GROMACS .gro file of C-alpha atoms in nm:
model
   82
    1UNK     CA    1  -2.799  -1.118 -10.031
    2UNK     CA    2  -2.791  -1.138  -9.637
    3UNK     CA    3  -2.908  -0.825  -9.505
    4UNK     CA    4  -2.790  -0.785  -9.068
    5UNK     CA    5  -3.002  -0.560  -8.848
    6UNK     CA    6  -2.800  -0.321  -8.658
    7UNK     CA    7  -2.734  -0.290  -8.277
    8UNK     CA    8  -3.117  -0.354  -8.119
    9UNK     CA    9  -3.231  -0.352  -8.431
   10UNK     CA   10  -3.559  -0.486  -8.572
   11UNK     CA   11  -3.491  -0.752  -8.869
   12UNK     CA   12  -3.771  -0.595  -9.088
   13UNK     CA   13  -3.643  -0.283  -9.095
   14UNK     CA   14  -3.321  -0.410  -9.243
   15UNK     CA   15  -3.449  -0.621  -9.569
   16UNK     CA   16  -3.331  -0.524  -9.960
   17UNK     CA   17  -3.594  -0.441 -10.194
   18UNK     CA   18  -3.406  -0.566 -10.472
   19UNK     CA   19  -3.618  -0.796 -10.678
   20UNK     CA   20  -3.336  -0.952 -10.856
   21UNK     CA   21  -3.180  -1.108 -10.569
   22UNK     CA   22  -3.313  -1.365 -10.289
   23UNK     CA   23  -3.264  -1.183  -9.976
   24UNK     CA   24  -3.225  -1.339  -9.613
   25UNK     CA   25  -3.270  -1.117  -9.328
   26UNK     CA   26  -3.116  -1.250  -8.982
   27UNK     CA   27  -3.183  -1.214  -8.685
   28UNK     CA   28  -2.877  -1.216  -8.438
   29UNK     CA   29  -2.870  -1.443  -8.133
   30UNK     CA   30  -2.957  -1.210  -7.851
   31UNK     CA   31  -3.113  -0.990  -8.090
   32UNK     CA   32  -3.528  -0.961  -8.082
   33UNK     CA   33  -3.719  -1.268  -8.219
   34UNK     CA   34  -3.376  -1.525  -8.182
   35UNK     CA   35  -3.457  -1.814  -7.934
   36UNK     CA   36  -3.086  -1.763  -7.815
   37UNK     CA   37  -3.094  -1.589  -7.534
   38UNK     CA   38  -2.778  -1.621  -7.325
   39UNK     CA   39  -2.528  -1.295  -7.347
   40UNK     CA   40  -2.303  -1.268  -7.611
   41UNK     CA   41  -1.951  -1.126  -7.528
   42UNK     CA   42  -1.782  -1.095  -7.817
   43UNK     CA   43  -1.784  -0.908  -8.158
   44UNK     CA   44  -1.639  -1.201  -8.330
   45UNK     CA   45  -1.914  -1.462  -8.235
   46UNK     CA   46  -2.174  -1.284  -8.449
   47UNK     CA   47  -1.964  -1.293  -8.721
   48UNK     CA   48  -1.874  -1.696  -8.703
   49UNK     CA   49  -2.284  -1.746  -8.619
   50UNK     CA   50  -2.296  -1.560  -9.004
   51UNK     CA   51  -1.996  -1.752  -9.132
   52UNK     CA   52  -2.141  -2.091  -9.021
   53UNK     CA   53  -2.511  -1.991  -9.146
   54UNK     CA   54  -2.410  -1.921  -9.480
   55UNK     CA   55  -2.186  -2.238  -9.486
   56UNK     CA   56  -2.509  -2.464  -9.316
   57UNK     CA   57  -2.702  -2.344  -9.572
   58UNK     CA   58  -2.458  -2.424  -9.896
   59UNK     CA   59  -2.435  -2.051  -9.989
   60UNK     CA   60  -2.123  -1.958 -10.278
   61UNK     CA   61  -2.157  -1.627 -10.415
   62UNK     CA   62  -2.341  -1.362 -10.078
   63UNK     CA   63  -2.362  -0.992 -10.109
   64UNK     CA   64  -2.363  -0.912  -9.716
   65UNK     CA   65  -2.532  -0.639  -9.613
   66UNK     CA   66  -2.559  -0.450  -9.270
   67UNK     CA   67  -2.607  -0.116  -9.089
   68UNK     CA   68  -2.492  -0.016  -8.796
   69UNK     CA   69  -2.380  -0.298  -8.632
   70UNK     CA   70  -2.485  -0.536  -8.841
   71UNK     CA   71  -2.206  -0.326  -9.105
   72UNK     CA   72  -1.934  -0.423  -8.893
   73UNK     CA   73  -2.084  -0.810  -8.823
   74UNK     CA   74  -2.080  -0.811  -9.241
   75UNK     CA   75  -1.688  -0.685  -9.278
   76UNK     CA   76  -1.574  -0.875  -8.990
   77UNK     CA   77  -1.741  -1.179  -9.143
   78UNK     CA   78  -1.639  -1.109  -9.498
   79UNK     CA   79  -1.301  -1.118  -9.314
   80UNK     CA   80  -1.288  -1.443  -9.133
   81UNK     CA   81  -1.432  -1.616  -9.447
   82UNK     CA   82  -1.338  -1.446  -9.740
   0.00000   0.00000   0.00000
Protein backbone atom coordinates (compact mmCIF):
# COMPACT_ATOMS: atom_id res chain seq x y z
CA UNK A 1 0.00 0.00 0.00
CA UNK A 2 1.33 3.59 -0.96
CA UNK A 3 -0.57 6.03 0.88
CA UNK A 4 -0.06 10.15 -0.97
CA UNK A 5 -0.56 13.17 1.27
CA UNK A 6 -2.85 15.62 -0.19
CA UNK A 7 -2.22 19.22 -1.49
CA UNK A 8 0.26 20.78 1.50
CA UNK A 9 -0.25 17.97 3.20
CA UNK A 10 1.74 16.45 6.07
CA UNK A 11 2.92 12.69 5.18
CA UNK A 12 1.96 11.43 8.73
CA UNK A 13 -1.27 12.37 8.59
CA UNK A 14 -1.84 10.28 5.52
CA UNK A 15 -0.48 6.59 6.67
CA UNK A 16 -2.95 3.21 6.71
CA UNK A 17 -3.38 1.53 9.89
CA UNK A 18 -3.83 -1.66 8.33
CA UNK A 19 -1.62 -4.22 9.94
CA UNK A 20 -1.87 -6.65 7.20
CA UNK A 21 -0.24 -4.67 4.65
CA UNK A 22 3.35 -2.86 4.44
CA UNK A 23 2.51 0.66 3.94
CA UNK A 24 4.82 3.45 2.33
CA UNK A 25 3.90 6.94 2.88
CA UNK A 26 5.51 9.56 0.31
CA UNK A 27 6.34 12.51 0.44
CA UNK A 28 5.93 14.55 -2.91
CA UNK A 29 8.81 16.58 -4.35
CA UNK A 30 7.95 20.11 -3.36
CA UNK A 31 5.90 18.78 -0.70
CA UNK A 32 7.25 19.30 3.20
CA UNK A 33 10.25 17.09 4.22
CA UNK A 34 11.31 16.25 0.14
CA UNK A 35 14.89 17.60 -0.59
CA UNK A 36 13.38 18.58 -4.07
CA UNK A 37 12.74 21.82 -4.00
CA UNK A 38 12.43 23.40 -7.46
CA UNK A 39 8.57 24.15 -8.63
CA UNK A 40 6.68 21.60 -10.07
CA UNK A 41 4.35 22.59 -13.01
CA UNK A 42 2.56 19.87 -13.87
CA UNK A 43 -0.08 17.36 -12.52
CA UNK A 44 1.40 14.60 -14.47
CA UNK A 45 5.02 14.78 -13.00
CA UNK A 46 3.81 13.63 -9.58
CA UNK A 47 2.27 10.90 -10.98
CA UNK A 48 5.51 9.56 -13.17
CA UNK A 49 7.76 10.50 -9.74
CA UNK A 50 5.03 7.59 -8.22
CA UNK A 51 5.18 5.46 -11.35
CA UNK A 52 9.03 5.42 -11.37
CA UNK A 53 9.19 4.91 -7.37
CA UNK A 54 7.19 1.97 -7.38
CA UNK A 55 9.10 0.60 -10.48
CA UNK A 56 12.81 1.64 -8.60
CA UNK A 57 11.73 -0.16 -5.90
CA UNK A 58 10.53 -3.66 -7.74
CA UNK A 59 6.90 -3.21 -6.53
CA UNK A 60 4.03 -5.83 -8.50
CA UNK A 61 0.86 -5.91 -6.80
CA UNK A 62 0.25 -1.67 -4.93
CA UNK A 63 -3.00 -0.64 -3.45
CA UNK A 64 -2.52 3.31 -3.99
CA UNK A 65 -3.95 5.37 -1.75
CA UNK A 66 -4.47 9.26 -1.58
CA UNK A 67 -6.67 12.17 -0.40
CA UNK A 68 -7.10 15.16 -1.74
CA UNK A 69 -4.58 15.59 -4.04
CA UNK A 70 -2.72 12.89 -3.43
CA UNK A 71 -6.41 10.95 -4.76
CA UNK A 72 -5.96 12.36 -8.03
CA UNK A 73 -1.80 11.76 -8.07
CA UNK A 74 -3.06 7.86 -7.24
CA UNK A 75 -5.76 7.64 -10.35
CA UNK A 76 -3.67 9.56 -12.63
CA UNK A 77 -0.84 7.19 -11.78
CA UNK A 78 -2.90 4.05 -11.76
CA UNK A 79 -3.56 5.46 -15.28
CA UNK A 80 -0.22 5.98 -16.85
CA UNK A 81 0.90 2.55 -15.44
CA UNK A 82 -1.83 0.35 -15.14
Amino acid sequence: EISAHGLGGLIIGTYSKNKNYHVIAIDQRKFRKSSYKQPVTRFIKHAEDLKNFIELKGLKEVILIGWSYGGGISMKTAEIAP
